[in-house]
Amino acid sequence: MSENLKTIKELADEFNVSKQAVRKRLTEEFRANHVETITSNGVKTLVVTYTGYMLLKQHFTTSNATGNDKVTDTSNPTTGDLSVVKILEQQLFVKDKQLENKDSQISQMQNLLDQQQRLALQDKKLLEEYKSEINDLKALKIPAEGSQAEQANSQPKEEVKALKFEIRALQEELNKQKIHSQEEREKLKAELTTPKKWYQFWK
């Protein structure tokens, strides 16, 4: 059996009390914190941890009870008390460390939550800005498209006007050429139709 674990019989022998006296001290709370069950060769044995041993030792060495609870152990009770105090101090130290770790974890979680909330607010603001920019762009785009349509409509009109002007100028040029050619035709006609005078030089 390990030095840190003692059976009820070993405790009774050491404290010079009956096993019933030891069992009487094993309350439910004591069992939950300081008693373990070990199975060896199919047999279950209750064993007390070192902390439980020290608590039982303190009780039995300082007990004023009579009968089986009376202790004949001559060991120094002060030493036992100091050992128990040291153990309890160690346990308190461990608990304090655990509490510090928990506080640190809670603080980290709080920081993460704050960061997440800040990021969510930033995302919301950015989304609103993007929406505003999109609406502004849409508002700018509609008149621009209208003016482009007007330009597109007015551009062919100007081209048509220019073409009409050119056609008119060409028409006038053709008319002038027609007039010239008509005058020339009439001249030719007149020359052709004018009777020629034949002079006879003979008699």
N, CA and C of each residue as an Amber inpcrd file, in Angstrom:
protein
   609
   0.8420000  -1.1900000   0.0000000   0.0000000   0.0000000   0.0000000
   0.8850000   1.2510000   0.0000000   0.5120000   2.2670000  -0.7770000
   1.2920000   3.5010000  -0.8540000   1.3010000   4.2120000   0.4920000
   2.3750000   4.9620000   0.7410000   2.4820000   5.6940000   2.0000000
   1.4130000   6.7760000   2.0920000   0.9800000   7.2920000   0.9300000
  -0.0150000   8.3590000   0.9160000  -1.4390000   7.8250000   1.0800000
  -1.6270000   6.5170000   0.9440000  -2.9560000   5.9180000   1.0570000
  -2.9350000   4.8900000   2.1880000  -3.9020000   4.9880000   3.1010000
  -3.9420000   4.0620000   4.2380000  -5.3500000   3.4850000   4.3540000
  -5.4060000   2.1870000   4.6870000  -6.7020000   1.5290000   4.8870000
  -7.2290000   1.8860000   6.2740000  -8.5090000   1.5550000   6.4770000
  -9.1290000   1.8420000   7.7840000  -8.4200000   1.0450000   8.8830000
  -8.0530000  -0.1940000   8.5710000  -7.3540000  -1.0340000   9.5720000
  -6.0110000  -0.4260000   9.9420000  -5.2780000   0.0330000   8.9080000
  -3.9640000   0.6380000   9.1750000  -4.1120000   1.8850000  10.0400000
  -5.1570000   2.6810000   9.7640000  -5.3840000   3.8950000  10.5520000
  -5.7510000   3.5380000  11.9980000  -6.6200000   2.5270000  12.1260000
  -7.0390000   2.1140000  13.4810000  -5.8480000   1.6150000  14.2800000
  -4.9880000   0.8320000  13.6340000  -3.7990000   0.3210000  14.3150000
  -2.8590000   1.4550000  14.7120000  -2.6800000   2.3990000  13.7780000
  -1.7500000   3.4950000  14.0650000  -2.2500000   4.3940000  15.1870000
  -3.5630000   4.6980000  15.1580000  -4.1180000   5.6020000  16.1650000
  -4.5490000   4.8560000  17.4340000  -4.3940000   3.4870000  17.3980000
  -4.7420000   2.6690000  18.5550000  -6.2170000   2.8400000  18.9460000
  -7.0620000   2.8220000  17.8990000  -8.5120000   2.9070000  18.1120000
  -9.1710000   1.7850000  17.3260000 -10.4790000   1.5960000  17.5300000
 -11.1950000   0.5610000  16.7820000 -11.4830000   1.0420000  15.3590000
 -11.7440000   0.0690000  14.4680000 -12.0980000   0.4220000  13.0830000
 -13.4150000   1.1950000  13.0540000 -14.3310000   0.8490000  14.0160000
 -15.6050000   1.5620000  14.0760000 -15.3790000   3.0430000  14.3850000
 -14.3980000   3.3170000  15.2460000 -14.0980000   4.7160000  15.5980000
 -13.6060000   5.4790000  14.3700000 -12.8000000   4.8030000  13.5610000
 -12.3110000   5.4480000  12.3250000 -13.4640000   5.6710000  11.3680000
 -14.3040000   4.6090000  11.1960000 -15.4370000   4.7170000  10.2530000
 -16.3970000   5.8300000  10.6810000 -16.5240000   5.9960000  11.9820000
 -17.4210000   7.0260000  12.5050000 -17.0090000   8.4170000  12.0140000
 -15.7020000   8.6120000  11.8060000 -15.1930000   9.9190000  11.3420000
 -15.3340000  10.1020000   9.8290000 -15.6170000   9.0200000   9.0970000
 -15.7050000   9.1010000   7.6240000 -17.1070000   9.5530000   7.2070000
 -17.3560000  10.8110000   7.3790000 -18.6520000  11.3790000   6.9550000
 -18.7170000  11.4140000   5.4250000 -19.9000000  11.7320000   4.9010000
 -20.0770000  11.7820000   3.4300000 -19.1400000  12.8180000   2.8020000
 -19.0350000  13.9600000   3.4580000 -18.1550000  15.0140000   2.9270000
 -16.7030000  14.5680000   2.9630000 -16.3140000  13.9200000   4.0890000
 -14.9490000  13.4300000   4.2340000 -14.6560000  12.3720000   3.1660000
 -15.6150000  11.4370000   2.9660000 -15.4340000  10.3860000   1.9460000
 -15.2760000  11.0010000   0.5510000 -16.0940000  12.0370000   0.2550000
 -16.0540000  12.6600000  -1.0750000 -14.7040000  13.3020000  -1.3550000
 -14.0700000  13.8500000  -0.3080000 -12.8290000  14.5970000  -0.5120000
 -11.5540000  13.8070000  -0.2210000 -11.6400000  12.8190000   0.6780000
 -10.4020000  12.2060000   1.1710000 -10.3890000  10.6800000   1.1330000
 -11.4120000  10.0450000   0.5840000 -11.4610000   8.5830000   0.5580000
 -11.5580000   8.1070000  -0.8770000 -10.7640000   7.0660000  -1.2130000
 -10.7880000   6.4570000  -2.5410000 -11.0740000   4.9720000  -2.3950000
 -11.5490000   4.3840000  -3.4870000 -11.8190000   2.9400000  -3.5010000
 -10.8330000   2.2800000  -4.4430000 -10.0940000   1.3100000  -3.9510000
  -9.1170000   0.5890000  -4.7650000  -9.5540000  -0.8600000  -4.8600000
  -9.5370000  -1.4020000  -6.0860000  -9.8980000  -2.8040000  -6.3030000
  -8.6310000  -3.6040000  -6.5370000  -8.4270000  -4.6190000  -5.7300000
  -7.2520000  -5.4790000  -5.8780000  -7.7000000  -6.9420000  -5.7880000
  -7.4220000  -7.7020000  -6.8610000  -7.8350000  -9.1140000  -6.9390000
  -9.3450000  -9.2760000  -6.7220000 -10.1010000  -8.3570000  -7.2550000
 -11.5530000  -8.4350000  -7.1590000 -12.1040000  -7.9490000  -5.8370000
 -11.2520000  -7.4950000  -4.9300000 -11.7020000  -7.0340000  -3.6130000
 -11.5760000  -5.5080000  -3.5610000 -12.6860000  -4.8450000  -3.1730000
 -12.6750000  -3.3850000  -3.0580000 -12.2460000  -2.9910000  -1.6630000
 -11.3180000  -2.0300000  -1.6050000 -10.7980000  -1.5730000  -0.3140000
 -10.9000000  -0.0620000  -0.2430000 -11.4030000   0.4460000   0.8870000
 -11.4610000   1.8900000   1.0950000 -10.1180000   2.3570000   1.6300000
  -9.5690000   3.3930000   1.0110000  -8.2960000   3.9420000   1.4800000
  -8.4550000   5.4430000   1.6810000  -7.6880000   5.9770000   2.6250000
  -7.7450000   7.4030000   2.9490000  -6.4940000   8.0660000   2.3930000
  -6.6690000   9.2470000   1.7530000  -5.5330000   9.9900000   1.1890000
  -4.6950000  10.5970000   2.3050000  -3.5600000  11.1460000   1.9180000
  -2.6440000  11.7120000   2.9130000  -3.3100000  12.8710000   3.6620000
  -4.0520000  13.7120000   2.9270000  -4.7350000  14.8370000   3.5780000
  -5.7470000  14.3250000   4.5960000  -6.5120000  13.3040000   4.1930000
  -7.4820000  12.7140000   5.1220000  -6.7980000  12.0900000   6.3180000
  -5.6730000  11.4350000   6.0510000  -4.8950000  10.8190000   7.1480000
  -4.4830000  11.8710000   8.1650000  -4.0020000  13.0440000   7.6560000
  -3.5460000  14.0880000   8.5570000  -4.7110000  14.6560000   9.3760000
  -5.8880000  14.7800000   8.7390000  -7.0590000  15.2810000   9.4690000
  -7.4820000  14.2950000  10.5610000  -7.4770000  12.9900000  10.2120000
  -7.8440000  11.9680000  11.2060000  -6.8280000  11.9250000  12.3460000
  -5.5720000  12.0710000  11.9900000  -4.5190000  12.0530000  13.0100000
  -4.7040000  13.2070000  13.9800000  -5.0250000  14.3850000  13.3900000
  -5.2450000  15.5600000  14.2430000  -6.4120000  15.3120000  15.1950000
  -7.4810000  14.6930000  14.6540000  -8.6520000  14.4480000  15.5000000
  -8.3340000  13.4680000  16.6330000  -7.7240000  12.3550000  16.2550000
  -7.5040000  11.3100000  17.2720000  -6.4180000  11.6780000  18.2760000
  -5.4570000  12.4680000  17.8640000  -4.3940000  12.8470000  18.8070000
  -4.8560000  13.9290000  19.7560000  -5.8430000  14.7350000  19.3420000
  -6.3300000  15.8170000  20.2130000  -7.6610000  15.4640000  20.8610000
  -8.1510000  14.2770000  20.5930000  -9.4700000  13.8990000  21.1160000
  -9.3990000  13.6320000  22.6140000 -10.4460000  14.0630000  23.2950000
 -10.5690000  13.8060000  24.7350000 -11.5790000  12.6960000  25.0160000
 -11.9460000  12.0030000  23.9110000 -12.9690000  10.9670000  24.0770000
 -12.4230000   9.8080000  24.8960000 -13.3440000   9.0420000  25.4440000
 -12.9630000   7.8760000  26.2330000 -13.2180000   6.6100000  25.4460000
 -12.7990000   5.5010000  25.9750000 -13.0520000   4.1990000  25.3600000
 -12.1570000   3.9880000  24.1620000 -12.7830000   3.4680000  23.0910000
 -12.0080000   3.1070000  21.9030000 -11.4560000   4.3210000  21.1820000
 -12.0840000   5.4980000  21.3720000 -11.6050000   6.6930000  20.6840000
 -10.3550000   7.2590000  21.3170000 -10.0360000   6.7820000  22.5590000
  -8.8760000   7.3470000  23.2520000  -7.5920000   6.8790000  22.5940000
  -6.6450000   7.7750000  22.4640000  -5.4070000   7.4840000  21.7530000
  -4.2790000   7.3500000  22.7450000  -3.4630000   6.3420000  22.5320000
  -2.2830000   6.1560000  23.3730000  -1.0350000   6.6010000  22.6510000
  -1.2500000   7.1530000  21.4350000  -0.1060000   7.6180000  20.6460000
   0.5360000   8.7870000  21.3500000   1.8200000   8.7260000  21.4640000
   2.5630000   9.7780000  22.1870000   3.2290000  10.7600000  21.2290000
   2.8660000  10.6800000  19.9540000   3.5090000  11.5900000  18.9860000
   3.0960000  13.0270000  19.2790000   3.9330000  13.9500000  18.8560000
   3.7190000  15.3600000  19.1490000   2.5310000  15.8880000  18.3390000
   1.4470000  16.3570000  18.9900000   0.2780000  16.8450000  18.2440000
   0.5730000  18.1180000  17.4730000   1.5020000  18.8910000  17.9500000
   1.8150000  20.1470000  17.2680000   2.3450000  19.8840000  15.8610000
   3.1520000  18.8470000  15.7030000   3.7020000  18.4970000  14.3930000
   2.5760000  18.1440000  13.4250000   1.6000000  17.3810000  13.9280000
   0.4570000  17.0210000  13.0800000  -0.3250000  18.2440000  12.6560000
  -0.5320000  19.1500000  13.5990000  -1.2690000  20.3770000  13.2830000
  -0.5560000  21.1830000  12.2060000   0.7630000  21.2890000  12.3420000
   1.5320000  22.0510000  11.3560000   1.4480000  21.4120000   9.9790000
   1.4910000  20.0610000   9.9390000   1.4030000  19.3660000   8.6520000
   0.0560000  19.6340000   7.9820000  -1.0100000  19.5500000   8.7880000
  -2.3520000  19.8040000   8.2440000  -2.4530000  21.2310000   7.7390000
  -1.9020000  22.1780000   8.5080000  -1.9360000  23.5840000   8.1000000
  -1.2030000  23.7750000   6.7800000  -0.0310000  23.1090000   6.6540000
   0.7380000  23.2210000   5.4030000  -0.0630000  22.6830000   4.2230000
  -0.6980000  21.5360000   4.4570000  -1.5020000  20.9300000   3.3760000
  -2.6370000  21.8590000   2.9770000  -3.3140000  22.3900000   3.9910000
  -4.4240000  23.3070000   3.7020000  -3.9290000  24.5660000   2.9970000
  -2.7740000  25.0560000   3.3960000  -2.1990000  26.2300000   2.7240000
  -1.8900000  25.9230000   1.2580000  -1.3320000  24.7300000   1.0180000
  -1.0510000  24.3270000  -0.3630000  -2.3330000  24.2580000  -1.1820000
  -3.3670000  23.6750000  -0.5620000  -4.6460000  23.5770000  -1.2770000
  -5.2140000  24.9570000  -1.5790000  -5.1110000  25.8640000  -0.5960000
  -5.5770000  27.2390000  -0.8170000  -4.7840000  27.9230000  -1.9230000
  -3.4570000  27.6650000  -1.9290000  -2.6060000  28.2600000  -2.9640000
  -3.0490000  27.7840000  -4.3570000  -3.3050000  26.4580000  -4.4570000
  -3.7550000  25.8890000  -5.7400000  -5.0930000  26.5020000  -6.1510000
  -6.0240000  26.6240000  -5.1740000  -7.3350000  27.2090000  -5.4670000
  -7.2040000  28.6450000  -5.9230000  -6.2980000  29.3980000  -5.2470000
  -6.0710000  30.7970000  -5.6420000  -5.5640000  30.8850000  -7.0740000
  -4.6320000  29.9800000  -7.4360000  -4.0950000  29.9580000  -8.8050000
  -5.2050000  29.6670000  -9.8160000  -6.0570000  28.6950000  -9.4360000
  -7.1650000  28.3550000 -10.3310000  -8.1040000  29.5400000 -10.5230000
  -8.3800000  30.2430000  -9.4180000  -9.2410000  31.4280000  -9.5160000
  -8.5990000  32.5190000 -10.3730000  -7.2740000  32.6940000 -10.2160000
  -6.5670000  33.6880000 -11.0480000  -6.6700000  33.3320000 -12.5230000
  -6.4930000  32.0290000 -12.8240000  -6.6110000  31.5760000 -14.2130000
  -8.0120000  31.8430000 -14.7560000  -9.0280000  31.5620000 -13.9090000
 -10.4150000  31.7970000 -14.3350000 -10.6470000  33.2810000 -14.6060000
 -10.1290000  34.1330000 -13.7050000 -10.2710000  35.5870000 -13.8900000
  -9.5990000  36.0400000 -15.1840000  -8.4130000  35.4790000 -15.4490000
  -7.6970000  35.8190000 -16.6780000  -8.4830000  35.3950000 -17.9100000
  -9.0590000  34.1900000 -17.8540000  -9.8620000  33.7000000 -18.9800000
 -11.0940000  34.5810000 -19.2030000 -11.7440000  34.9560000 -18.0940000
 -12.9350000  35.8190000 -18.2030000 -12.5510000  37.1650000 -18.8100000
 -11.3980000  37.7080000 -18.3740000 -10.9350000  38.9900000 -18.9150000
 -10.6560000  38.8900000 -20.4130000 -10.0040000  37.7910000 -20.8200000
  -9.7300000  37.5850000 -22.2490000 -11.0210000  37.4730000 -23.0540000
 -11.9810000  36.7310000 -22.5030000 -13.2650000  36.5760000 -23.1840000
 -13.9760000  37.9220000 -23.3320000 -13.8730000  38.7480000 -22.2730000
 -14.4930000  40.0750000 -22.3130000 -13.8420000  40.9420000 -23.3820000
 -12.5000000  40.8790000 -23.4680000 -11.7790000  41.6430000 -24.5010000
 -12.1800000  41.1950000 -25.8950000 -12.2650000  39.8600000 -26.0780000
 -12.6700000  39.3330000 -27.3870000 -14.0770000  39.7860000 -27.7450000
 -14.9670000  39.7920000 -26.7560000 -16.3510000  40.2170000 -26.9930000
 -16.3990000  41.6880000 -27.3780000 -15.6000000  42.5080000 -26.6660000
 -15.5390000  43.9370000 -27.0040000 -15.0120000  44.1530000 -28.4180000
 -13.9510000  43.4170000 -28.7800000 -13.3990000  43.5300000 -30.1360000
 -14.4300000  43.1340000 -31.1850000 -15.1520000  42.0510000 -30.8990000
 -16.1650000  41.5850000 -31.8470000 -17.2630000  42.6290000 -32.0350000
 -17.6700000  43.2610000 -30.9310000 -18.7040000  44.2920000 -31.0220000
 -18.2050000  45.5000000 -31.8170000 -16.9240000  45.8860000 -31.5690000
 -16.3560000  47.0200000 -32.3250000 -16.2980000  46.7110000 -33.8150000
 -15.8590000  45.4770000 -34.1500000 -15.7920000  45.0800000 -35.5580000
 -17.1760000  45.0760000 -36.1990000 -18.1690000  44.6160000 -35.4400000
 -19.5420000  44.5890000 -35.9720000 -20.0270000  46.0070000 -36.2650000
 -19.6980000  46.9610000 -35.3670000 -20.0820000  48.3610000 -35.5960000
 -19.3760000  48.9450000 -36.8160000 -18.0790000  48.6210000 -36.9630000
 -17.3320000  49.0960000 -38.1330000 -17.9220000  48.5510000 -39.4210000
 -18.2540000  47.2480000 -39.4040000 -18.8590000  46.6370000 -40.5890000
 -20.1780000  47.3160000 -40.9370000 -20.9590000  47.6270000 -39.9080000
 -22.2520000  48.2790000 -40.1450000 -22.0600000  49.6570000 -40.7720000
 -21.0780000  50.4170000 -40.2250000 -20.8030000  51.7540000 -40.7710000
 -20.3370000  51.6720000 -42.2280000 -19.4200000  50.7300000 -42.5070000
 -18.9210000  50.5630000 -43.8710000 -20.0550000  50.2110000 -44.8190000
 -20.9440000  49.3340000 -44.3700000 -22.0730000  48.9270000 -45.2020000
 -22.9650000  50.1190000 -45.5190000 -23.2120000  50.9580000 -44.5200000
 -24.0360000  52.1520000 -44.7500000 -23.3460000  53.1140000 -45.7250000
 -22.0020000  53.2650000 -45.5720000 -21.2620000  54.1420000 -46.4950000
 -21.3260000  53.6210000 -47.9200000 -21.1490000  52.2920000 -48.0880000
 -21.2260000  51.6950000 -49.4260000 -22.6040000  51.9090000 -50.0420000
 -23.6450000  51.7350000 -49.2300000 -25.0070000  51.9390000 -49.7390000
 -25.1980000  53.3790000 -50.1910000 -24.6970000  54.3120000 -49.3690000
 -24.8190000  55.7320000 -49.7040000 -24.0820000  56.0490000 -51.0110000
 -22.8440000  55.4940000 -51.1580000 -22.0730000  55.7220000 -52.3840000
 -22.7800000  55.1370000 -53.6020000 -23.3530000  53.9560000 -53.4470000
 -24.0690000  53.3160000 -54.5670000 -25.2590000  54.1670000 -54.9820000
 -26.0040000  54.6820000 -53.9860000 -27.1570000  55.5320000 -54.3030000
 -26.7230000  56.8030000 -55.0230000 -25.5900000  57.3920000 -54.5540000
 -25.0680000  58.6100000 -55.2150000 -24.6770000  58.3150000 -56.6630000
 -24.0080000  57.1790000 -56.8750000 -23.5980000  56.8040000 -58.2310000
 -24.8020000  56.5790000 -59.1380000 -25.8330000  55.9390000 -58.5710000
 -27.0520000  55.7160000 -59.3610000 -27.6890000  57.0400000 -59.7540000
 -27.7280000  57.9740000 -58.7960000 -28.3120000  59.2860000 -59.0660000
 -27.5230000  60.0300000 -60.1440000 -26.1930000  59.8930000 -60.1320000
 -25.3660000  60.5380000 -61.1480000 -25.4960000  59.8570000 -62.5060000
 -25.6820000  58.5860000 -62.5000000 -25.6830000  57.8010000 -63.7350000
 -26.9300000  58.0650000 -64.5630000 -28.0780000  58.2890000 -63.9460000
 -29.3410000  58.4500000 -64.6770000 -29.3120000  59.6880000 -65.5600000
 -28.9570000  60.9110000 -65.0570000 -28.8940000  62.0670000 -65.9600000
 -27.8160000  61.9250000 -67.0140000 -26.7010000  61.2970000 -66.6450000
 -25.6110000  61.1270000 -67.6130000 -26.1000000  60.2980000 -68.7840000
 -26.8550000  59.2380000 -68.4880000 -27.3950000  58.4030000 -69.5590000
 -28.3680000  59.2070000 -70.4110000 -29.1780000  60.0710000 -69.7440000
 -30.1410000  60.8960000 -70.4780000 -29.4290000  61.8450000 -71.4150000
 -28.3620000  62.5000000 -70.9270000 -27.6340000  63.4550000 -71.7740000
 -26.9380000  62.7380000 -72.9150000 -26.4410000  61.5100000 -72.6500000
 -25.8210000  60.7310000 -73.7240000 -26.8500000  60.3900000 -74.7970000
 -28.0640000  60.0590000 -74.3450000 -29.1260000  59.7320000 -75.2970000
 -29.4600000  60.9510000 -76.1340000 -29.5140000  62.1330000 -75.4530000
 -29.7990000  63.3670000 -76.2060000 -28.6980000  63.6480000 -77.2260000
 -27.4410000  63.4580000 -76.7810000 -26.3250000  63.6750000 -77.7080000
 -26.4040000  62.7070000 -78.8840000 -26.7450000  61.4470000 -78.5410000
 -26.8470000  60.4390000 -79.6060000 -27.9580000  60.7900000 -80.5780000
 -29.0830000  61.3370000 -80.0370000 -30.1950000  61.7280000 -80.9130000
 -29.8610000  62.9690000 -81.7250000 -29.1550000  63.9340000 -81.1000000
 -28.8610000  65.1880000 -81.8080000 -27.7460000  65.0070000 -82.8380000
 -26.8470000  64.0610000 -82.6210000 -25.7240000  63.8620000 -83.5330000
 -26.1830000  63.4750000 -84.9450000 -27.0750000  62.5000000 -85.1050000
 -27.5400000  62.1780000 -86.4660000 -28.2760000  63.3410000 -87.1160000
 -29.0110000  64.1280000 -86.3140000 -29.7360000  65.2710000 -86.8850000
 -28.7640000  66.2630000 -87.5090000 -27.6820000  66.5010000 -86.7770000
 -26.6770000  67.4350000 -87.3140000 -26.0500000  66.8790000 -88.5910000
 -25.7870000  65.5590000 -88.5650000 -25.2110000  64.9370000 -89.7630000
 -26.1710000  65.0210000 -90.9430000 -27.4570000  64.7920000 -90.6530000
 -28.4720000  64.8700000 -91.7240000 -28.5220000  66.2730000 -92.2890000
 -28.4790000  67.2620000 -91.3910000 -28.4900000  68.6600000 -91.8550000
 -27.3040000  68.9430000 -92.7660000 -26.1190000  68.4610000 -92.3100000
 -24.9120000  68.6980000 -93.1110000 -25.0360000  68.0170000 -94.4740000
 -25.5600000  66.7820000 -94.4600000 -25.7350000  66.0560000 -95.7350000
 -26.7280000  66.7750000 -96.6440000 -27.8300000  67.2590000 -96.0660000
 -28.8290000  67.9880000 -96.8640000 -28.2100000  69.2240000 -97.4990000
 -27.3780000  69.9140000 -96.6790000 -26.7240000  71.1200000 -97.1830000
 -25.8120000  70.7790000 -98.3740000 -25.0420000  69.6830000 -98.2170000
 -24.1560000  69.2560000 -99.2970000 -24.9560000  68.8710000-100.5430000
 -26.0810000  68.1470000-100.3190000 -26.9210000  67.7310000-101.4600000
 -27.4710000  68.9520000-102.1780000 -27.9090000  69.9490000-101.3780000
 -28.4430000  71.1670000-101.9790000 -27.3690000  71.8670000-102.8150000
 -26.1370000  71.9070000-102.2620000 -25.0490000  72.5590000-102.9940000
 -24.7450000  71.8070000-104.2810000 -24.7330000  70.4880000-104.2120000
 -24.4950000  69.6790000-105.4130000 -25.6170000  69.8650000-106.4320000
 -26.8720000  69.9470000-105.9010000 -28.0310000  70.1450000-106.7870000
 -27.8910000  71.4650000-107.5470000 -27.5100000  72.4960000-106.7790000
 -27.3400000  73.8010000-107.4140000 -26.2460000  73.7510000-108.4780000
 -25.1570000  73.0280000-108.1370000 -24.0560000  72.8850000-109.0930000
 -24.5280000  72.1700000-110.3480000 -25.3030000  71.1120000-110.1310000
 -25.8370000  70.3620000-111.2810000 -26.7690000  71.2320000-112.1290000
 -27.6030000  71.9980000-111.4130000 -28.5260000  72.8950000-112.1430000
 -27.7530000  73.8960000-112.9920000 -26.6780000  74.4190000-112.4050000
 -25.8590000  75.3710000-113.1710000 -25.2780000  74.7060000-114.3980000
 -24.7600000  73.4680000-114.1770000 -24.1790000  72.7520000-115.3070000
 -25.2370000  72.4500000-116.3710000 -26.4480000  72.1390000-115.8860000
 -27.5390000  71.8640000-116.8320000 -27.8430000  73.1030000-117.6670000
 -27.8940000  74.2280000-116.9670000 -28.1940000  75.4900000-117.6720000
 -27.1330000  75.7590000-118.7330000 -25.8700000  75.5880000-118.3500000
 -24.7640000  75.8150000-119.3040000 -24.8840000  74.8690000-120.4810000
 -25.1310000  73.5970000-120.1560000 -25.2030000  72.6140000-121.2370000
 -26.4200000  72.8850000-122.1240000 -27.5120000  73.3860000-121.5270000
 -28.7060000  73.6910000-122.3190000 -28.4310000  74.8610000-123.2580000
 -27.7540000  75.8460000-122.7150000 -27.4100000  77.0130000-123.5440000
 -26.5220000  76.5910000-124.7020000 -25.5720000  75.7050000-124.3970000
 -24.6720000  75.2390000-125.4550000 -25.4530000  74.4450000-126.4910000
 -26.4080000  73.6490000-126.0220000 -27.2250000  72.8630000-126.9620000
 -28.0320000  73.7840000-127.8700000 -28.6170000  74.8100000-127.2550000
 -29.4190000  75.7500000-128.0560000 -28.5470000  76.4810000-129.0770000
 -27.3380000  76.8040000-128.6670000 -26.4130000  77.4470000-129.6070000
 -26.1270000  76.5500000-130.7780000 -25.8130000  75.3150000-130.4400000
 -25.5180000  74.3390000-131.4950000 -26.7060000  74.1630000-132.4230000
 -27.8660000  74.0910000-131.7870000 -29.0920000  73.8920000-132.5550000
 -29.3000000  75.0680000-133.5110000 -29.0800000  76.2260000-132.9600000
 -29.2740000  77.4230000-133.7730000 -28.2910000  77.4340000-134.9340000
 -27.0860000  77.0540000-134.6490000 -26.0810000  77.0310000-135.7110000
 -26.4430000  76.0060000-136.7690000 -26.9370000  74.8840000-136.3130000
 -27.2800000  73.8200000-137.2690000 -28.5080000  74.1850000-138.1140000
 -29.4270000  74.8790000-137.5070000 -30.6610000  75.2030000-138.2240000
 -30.5300000  76.4600000-139.0670000 -29.5380000  77.2430000-138.8990000
 -29.3580000  78.4660000-139.6970000 -28.9740000  78.0590000-141.1260000
 -29.7200000  78.5310000-142.1610000 -29.4120000  78.1520000-143.5480000
 -28.0980000  78.7810000-144.0090000 -27.3350000  77.9900000-144.6560000
 -26.0460000  78.4720000-145.1540000 -26.2500000  79.1270000-146.5140000
 -25.5720000  80.1510000-146.7690000 -25.6440000  80.8500000-148.0620000
 -24.5630000  80.3180000-148.9720000 -25.0290000  79.8970000-150.1220000
 -24.0900000  79.4060000-151.1080000 -23.8970000  80.4620000-152.2100000
 -22.7180000  80.7740000-152.3470000 -22.4020000  81.7460000-153.3840000
 -21.8710000  81.0090000-154.6030000 -22.5800000  81.2920000-155.6610000
 -22.1060000  80.6470000-156.8870000 -21.1570000  81.5910000-157.5990000
 -20.0620000  81.0700000-157.8970000 -19.0520000  81.8840000-158.5420000
 -19.0200000  81.6810000-160.0450000 -19.9460000  80.9310000-160.4630000
 -19.9580000  80.7380000-161.9090000 -21.2080000  81.3550000-162.5170000
 -21.1550000  81.5650000-163.8050000 -22.2510000  82.1620000-164.5210000
 -22.6660000  81.2340000-165.6310000
